[in-house]
Amino acid sequence: MQGGAGTVLITDVLWTQLVGDGYDVDASGDVVAMVSTNGTAVGLDARSGSGLWCSRLFDEDAEIVWPMDMAAAAGVFATFDGDGHVVGLDHRSGVARWRTVRPVDADSILAAGGRFVVESSYASDVAHQEFRVIDPYTGEQSASAGPEDPRLVQGSIELRVSNRSEIGR
C-alpha cells in the first residue's frame, strides 16, 4: 500500500517471534539471524519465523566487551565470540565454520563486496584505524589497510535504481 510522499506503508505482519534481547540482525537467503546480548545467535526462517538454530557464542554471565554486530556474506553470518574472535556461522545450521586465529580489536563488522570488513581503531584515533577484510569461506584475513590507503578513501559509489522500482522511506 502506498502512502503519501513516496512512503511505503506496511499493513500486514507476516510473523512475529520472541527471540530475546536482540542487538543486531541480518539476512542470508531465506534465513534471518540475530545476535543477542545474552551470548547467543539465533537463526529464523524468513518466510515463517520458525526457529532454525540457536548457537551459543559466549556464557550468558560473561562481560560483553566486543560489539555484537551481525553481518551476512556467502551463506555465512559473522559475529564476535566472548573472546573477541570473529566467528563465521553457517546460515542454515548455525554451526561455526571458522573462527579467526587471534582476537580482533574491533568496533564493527559488516559485509561488503562479498566479504566481511572489520573496522578496528586504537584509542579512537582516526589515524590508527584499520580495516581487515575477512574471507567468508575460510575466515582468513585477506587484506589490511588504514585510511591512508588511497583505495579506501578515493573513488565514488554510484547507486542506480530502475525507473520501475519504488523506494520507500
PDB file of C-alpha atoms in Angstrom:
ATOM      1  CA  MET A   1       0.000   0.000   0.000  1.00  0.00           C
ATOM      2  CA  GLN A   2       1.404   3.417  -0.939  1.00  0.00           C
ATOM      3  CA  GLY A   3       1.304   6.318   1.480  1.00  0.00           C
ATOM      4  CA  GLY A   4       1.893   9.994   0.778  1.00  0.00           C
ATOM      5  CA  ALA A   5       5.227  11.450  -0.386  1.00  0.00           C
ATOM      6  CA  GLY A   6       6.571   8.128  -1.644  1.00  0.00           C
ATOM      7  CA  THR A   7       6.367   6.370   1.728  1.00  0.00           C
ATOM      8  CA  VAL A   8       5.551   2.675   1.696  1.00  0.00           C
ATOM      9  CA  LEU A   9       3.189   1.617   4.468  1.00  0.00           C
ATOM     10  CA  ILE A  10       3.417  -1.909   5.791  1.00  0.00           C
ATOM     11  CA  THR A  11      -0.066  -3.101   6.591  1.00  0.00           C
ATOM     12  CA  ASP A  12       0.387  -6.836   7.118  1.00  0.00           C
ATOM     13  CA  VAL A  13       2.690  -8.537   9.605  1.00  0.00           C
ATOM     14  CA  LEU A  14       3.808 -11.895   8.233  1.00  0.00           C
ATOM     15  CA  TRP A  15       5.044 -13.256  11.559  1.00  0.00           C
ATOM     16  CA  THR A  16       6.446 -12.298  14.935  1.00  0.00           C
ATOM     17  CA  GLN A  17       8.933 -14.219  17.020  1.00  0.00           C
ATOM     18  CA  LEU A  18      10.256 -13.515  20.514  1.00  0.00           C
ATOM     19  CA  VAL A  19      13.989 -14.248  20.459  1.00  0.00           C
ATOM     20  CA  GLY A  20      15.457 -12.470  23.473  1.00  0.00           C
ATOM     21  CA  ASP A  21      17.386  -9.269  23.975  1.00  0.00           C
ATOM     22  CA  GLY A  22      18.481  -8.706  20.390  1.00  0.00           C
ATOM     23  CA  TYR A  23      21.313  -6.470  19.351  1.00  0.00           C
ATOM     24  CA  ASP A  24      21.808  -6.811  15.593  1.00  0.00           C
ATOM     25  CA  VAL A  25      20.101  -8.658  12.745  1.00  0.00           C
ATOM     26  CA  ASP A  26      20.927  -9.591   9.140  1.00  0.00           C
ATOM     27  CA  ALA A  27      19.640 -11.982   6.468  1.00  0.00           C
ATOM     28  CA  SER A  28      21.201 -14.574   4.178  1.00  0.00           C
ATOM     29  CA  GLY A  29      18.947 -16.211   1.620  1.00  0.00           C
ATOM     30  CA  ASP A  30      15.797 -17.293   3.420  1.00  0.00           C
ATOM     31  CA  VAL A  31      17.382 -17.152   6.894  1.00  0.00           C
ATOM     32  CA  VAL A  32      17.233 -14.173   9.243  1.00  0.00           C
ATOM     33  CA  ALA A  33      19.758 -14.233  12.079  1.00  0.00           C
ATOM     34  CA  MET A  34      20.006 -12.157  15.202  1.00  0.00           C
ATOM     35  CA  VAL A  35      22.776 -11.873  17.749  1.00  0.00           C
ATOM     36  CA  SER A  36      21.685 -11.329  21.316  1.00  0.00           C
ATOM     37  CA  THR A  37      23.324  -9.673  24.290  1.00  0.00           C
ATOM     38  CA  ASN A  38      22.884 -12.939  26.218  1.00  0.00           C
ATOM     39  CA  GLY A  39      25.611 -14.617  24.164  1.00  0.00           C
ATOM     40  CA  THR A  40      23.568 -16.416  21.527  1.00  0.00           C
ATOM     41  CA  ALA A  41      22.898 -16.132  17.821  1.00  0.00           C
ATOM     42  CA  VAL A  42      19.501 -17.292  16.547  1.00  0.00           C
ATOM     43  CA  GLY A  43      18.508 -18.247  13.002  1.00  0.00           C
ATOM     44  CA  LEU A  44      14.890 -17.966  11.845  1.00  0.00           C
ATOM     45  CA  ASP A  45      13.127 -18.997   8.668  1.00  0.00           C
ATOM     46  CA  ALA A  46      12.383 -15.703   6.878  1.00  0.00           C
ATOM     47  CA  ARG A  47       9.086 -16.977   5.470  1.00  0.00           C
ATOM     48  CA  SER A  48       7.524 -18.454   8.589  1.00  0.00           C
ATOM     49  CA  GLY A  49       9.526 -17.047  11.518  1.00  0.00           C
ATOM     50  CA  SER A  50      10.113 -20.548  12.886  1.00  0.00           C
ATOM     51  CA  GLY A  51      13.354 -21.154  14.715  1.00  0.00           C
ATOM     52  CA  LEU A  52      16.057 -22.972  12.757  1.00  0.00           C
ATOM     53  CA  TRP A  53      19.027 -22.869  15.116  1.00  0.00           C
ATOM     54  CA  CYS A  54      20.498 -21.281  18.236  1.00  0.00           C
ATOM     55  CA  SER A  55      24.276 -21.048  18.737  1.00  0.00           C
ATOM     56  CA  ARG A  56      25.993 -20.155  21.993  1.00  0.00           C
ATOM     57  CA  LEU A  57      28.740 -17.567  21.366  1.00  0.00           C
ATOM     58  CA  PHE A  58      29.759 -16.975  24.984  1.00  0.00           C
ATOM     59  CA  ASP A  59      28.488 -17.595  28.501  1.00  0.00           C
ATOM     60  CA  GLU A  60      25.417 -15.621  29.487  1.00  0.00           C
ATOM     61  CA  ASP A  61      27.121 -14.116  32.563  1.00  0.00           C
ATOM     62  CA  ALA A  62      30.255 -13.056  30.616  1.00  0.00           C
ATOM     63  CA  GLU A  63      31.067  -9.370  30.414  1.00  0.00           C
ATOM     64  CA  ILE A  64      30.275  -8.051  26.931  1.00  0.00           C
ATOM     65  CA  VAL A  65      33.406  -6.275  25.761  1.00  0.00           C
ATOM     66  CA  TRP A  66      33.011  -6.818  21.996  1.00  0.00           C
ATOM     67  CA  PRO A  67      30.461  -5.320  19.640  1.00  0.00           C
ATOM     68  CA  MET A  68      27.532  -7.611  18.977  1.00  0.00           C
ATOM     69  CA  ASP A  69      27.335  -6.911  15.243  1.00  0.00           C
ATOM     70  CA  MET A  70      25.965  -9.443  12.761  1.00  0.00           C
ATOM     71  CA  ALA A  71      26.818  -9.454   9.056  1.00  0.00           C
ATOM     72  CA  ALA A  72      25.971 -11.884   6.233  1.00  0.00           C
ATOM     73  CA  ALA A  73      28.013 -12.861   3.161  1.00  0.00           C
ATOM     74  CA  ALA A  74      28.304 -16.023   1.031  1.00  0.00           C
ATOM     75  CA  GLY A  75      25.986 -18.085   3.230  1.00  0.00           C
ATOM     76  CA  VAL A  76      27.816 -17.166   6.434  1.00  0.00           C
ATOM     77  CA  PHE A  77      26.802 -14.963   9.351  1.00  0.00           C
ATOM     78  CA  ALA A  78      29.800 -13.307  11.019  1.00  0.00           C
ATOM     79  CA  THR A  79      29.753 -12.070  14.587  1.00  0.00           C
ATOM     80  CA  PHE A  80      32.034 -11.996  17.634  1.00  0.00           C
ATOM     81  CA  ASP A  81      32.504 -14.564  20.377  1.00  0.00           C
ATOM     82  CA  GLY A  82      33.201 -13.692  24.012  1.00  0.00           C
ATOM     83  CA  ASP A  83      36.961 -13.679  23.445  1.00  0.00           C
ATOM     84  CA  GLY A  84      36.885 -11.154  20.582  1.00  0.00           C
ATOM     85  CA  HIS A  85      37.377 -13.613  17.737  1.00  0.00           C
ATOM     86  CA  VAL A  86      35.241 -13.241  14.622  1.00  0.00           C
ATOM     87  CA  VAL A  87      33.121 -16.377  14.169  1.00  0.00           C
ATOM     88  CA  GLY A  88      31.568 -17.462  10.874  1.00  0.00           C
ATOM     89  CA  LEU A  89      28.279 -19.325  11.374  1.00  0.00           C
ATOM     90  CA  ASP A  90      26.699 -21.425   8.631  1.00  0.00           C
ATOM     91  CA  HIS A  91      23.472 -19.613   7.723  1.00  0.00           C
ATOM     92  CA  ARG A  92      21.363 -22.803   7.556  1.00  0.00           C
ATOM     93  CA  SER A  93      22.642 -24.664  10.642  1.00  0.00           C
ATOM     94  CA  GLY A  94      24.297 -22.052  12.892  1.00  0.00           C
ATOM     95  CA  VAL A  95      27.380 -24.298  13.178  1.00  0.00           C
ATOM     96  CA  ALA A  96      30.691 -22.413  13.370  1.00  0.00           C
ATOM     97  CA  ARG A  97      32.520 -22.871  10.051  1.00  0.00           C
ATOM     98  CA  TRP A  98      35.581 -20.916  11.200  1.00  0.00           C
ATOM     99  CA  ARG A  99      36.945 -18.615  13.898  1.00  0.00           C
ATOM    100  CA  THR A 100      39.740 -16.077  13.470  1.00  0.00           C
ATOM    101  CA  VAL A 101      43.053 -17.221  14.924  1.00  0.00           C
ATOM    102  CA  ARG A 102      43.571 -14.091  17.008  1.00  0.00           C
ATOM    103  CA  PRO A 103      41.068 -11.794  18.704  1.00  0.00           C
ATOM    104  CA  VAL A 104      40.190  -8.713  16.692  1.00  0.00           C
ATOM    105  CA  ASP A 105      40.260  -5.248  18.278  1.00  0.00           C
ATOM    106  CA  ALA A 106      37.076  -4.222  16.523  1.00  0.00           C
ATOM    107  CA  ASP A 107      34.451  -1.531  16.551  1.00  0.00           C
ATOM    108  CA  SER A 108      32.166  -3.126  13.974  1.00  0.00           C
ATOM    109  CA  ILE A 109      31.756  -5.806  11.332  1.00  0.00           C
ATOM    110  CA  LEU A 110      29.855  -5.524   8.076  1.00  0.00           C
ATOM    111  CA  ALA A 111      29.582  -7.268   4.719  1.00  0.00           C
ATOM    112  CA  ALA A 112      30.864  -5.533   1.592  1.00  0.00           C
ATOM    113  CA  GLY A 113      31.829  -6.919  -1.783  1.00  0.00           C
ATOM    114  CA  GLY A 114      31.024 -10.475  -0.731  1.00  0.00           C
ATOM    115  CA  ARG A 115      33.487 -10.336   2.195  1.00  0.00           C
ATOM    116  CA  PHE A 116      33.455  -9.241   5.796  1.00  0.00           C
ATOM    117  CA  VAL A 117      35.055  -5.957   6.761  1.00  0.00           C
ATOM    118  CA  VAL A 118      36.094  -5.453  10.364  1.00  0.00           C
ATOM    119  CA  GLU A 119      36.857  -1.917  11.444  1.00  0.00           C
ATOM    120  CA  SER A 120      39.325  -1.508  14.265  1.00  0.00           C
ATOM    121  CA  SER A 121      40.519   1.669  15.879  1.00  0.00           C
ATOM    122  CA  TYR A 122      43.010   2.221  18.619  1.00  0.00           C
ATOM    123  CA  ALA A 123      42.222   4.830  21.278  1.00  0.00           C
ATOM    124  CA  SER A 124      39.587   6.342  18.958  1.00  0.00           C
ATOM    125  CA  ASP A 125      42.393   7.818  16.865  1.00  0.00           C
ATOM    126  CA  VAL A 126      41.266   8.026  13.233  1.00  0.00           C
ATOM    127  CA  ALA A 127      44.893   7.944  12.096  1.00  0.00           C
ATOM    128  CA  HIS A 128      45.183   4.445  13.555  1.00  0.00           C
ATOM    129  CA  GLN A 129      42.043   2.921  12.072  1.00  0.00           C
ATOM    130  CA  GLU A 130      42.489  -0.400  10.355  1.00  0.00           C
ATOM    131  CA  PHE A 131      40.131  -2.300   8.104  1.00  0.00           C
ATOM    132  CA  ARG A 132      40.544  -6.053   7.948  1.00  0.00           C
ATOM    133  CA  VAL A 133      38.899  -7.935   5.125  1.00  0.00           C
ATOM    134  CA  ILE A 134      37.905 -11.483   6.082  1.00  0.00           C
ATOM    135  CA  ASP A 135      37.141 -14.208   3.562  1.00  0.00           C
ATOM    136  CA  PRO A 136      33.655 -15.624   4.344  1.00  0.00           C
ATOM    137  CA  TYR A 137      34.620 -19.128   3.199  1.00  0.00           C
ATOM    138  CA  THR A 138      37.783 -19.588   5.274  1.00  0.00           C
ATOM    139  CA  GLY A 139      37.847 -16.831   7.894  1.00  0.00           C
ATOM    140  CA  GLU A 140      41.302 -15.825   6.708  1.00  0.00           C
ATOM    141  CA  GLN A 141      42.284 -12.175   6.676  1.00  0.00           C
ATOM    142  CA  SER A 142      42.730 -11.283   3.031  1.00  0.00           C
ATOM    143  CA  ALA A 143      43.748  -7.615   3.310  1.00  0.00           C
ATOM    144  CA  SER A 144      44.551  -4.979   5.866  1.00  0.00           C
ATOM    145  CA  ALA A 145      44.809  -1.251   5.335  1.00  0.00           C
ATOM    146  CA  GLY A 146      44.428   2.026   7.149  1.00  0.00           C
ATOM    147  CA  PRO A 147      42.505   5.059   5.898  1.00  0.00           C
ATOM    148  CA  GLU A 148      45.688   6.475   4.382  1.00  0.00           C
ATOM    149  CA  ASP A 149      45.393   3.724   1.756  1.00  0.00           C
ATOM    150  CA  PRO A 150      44.062   5.596  -1.309  1.00  0.00           C
ATOM    151  CA  ARG A 151      41.971   2.577  -2.337  1.00  0.00           C
ATOM    152  CA  LEU A 152      39.830   3.156   0.745  1.00  0.00           C
ATOM    153  CA  VAL A 153      39.346   6.909   0.544  1.00  0.00           C
ATOM    154  CA  GLN A 154      39.165   7.661  -3.175  1.00  0.00           C
ATOM    155  CA  GLY A 155      36.673   6.745  -5.847  1.00  0.00           C
ATOM    156  CA  SER A 156      32.943   7.004  -5.900  1.00  0.00           C
ATOM    157  CA  ILE A 157      29.891   4.967  -5.115  1.00  0.00           C
ATOM    158  CA  GLU A 158      27.026   5.062  -7.560  1.00  0.00           C
ATOM    159  CA  LEU A 159      23.503   3.883  -6.800  1.00  0.00           C
ATOM    160  CA  ARG A 160      21.310   3.164  -9.802  1.00  0.00           C
ATOM    161  CA  VAL A 161      17.625   2.467  -9.446  1.00  0.00           C
ATOM    162  CA  SER A 162      15.408   1.356 -12.298  1.00  0.00           C
ATOM    163  CA  ASN A 163      12.564   3.731 -13.180  1.00  0.00           C
ATOM    164  CA  ARG A 164      10.201   0.858 -12.447  1.00  0.00           C
ATOM    165  CA  SER A 165      11.485   0.482  -8.886  1.00  0.00           C
ATOM    166  CA  GLU A 166       9.841   2.148  -5.921  1.00  0.00           C
ATOM    167  CA  ILE A 167      11.886   3.205  -2.934  1.00  0.00           C
ATOM    168  CA  GLY A 168      10.228   3.876   0.387  1.00  0.00           C
ATOM    169  CA  ARG A 169      11.485   5.574   3.476  1.00  0.00           C
TER     170      ARG A 169
END
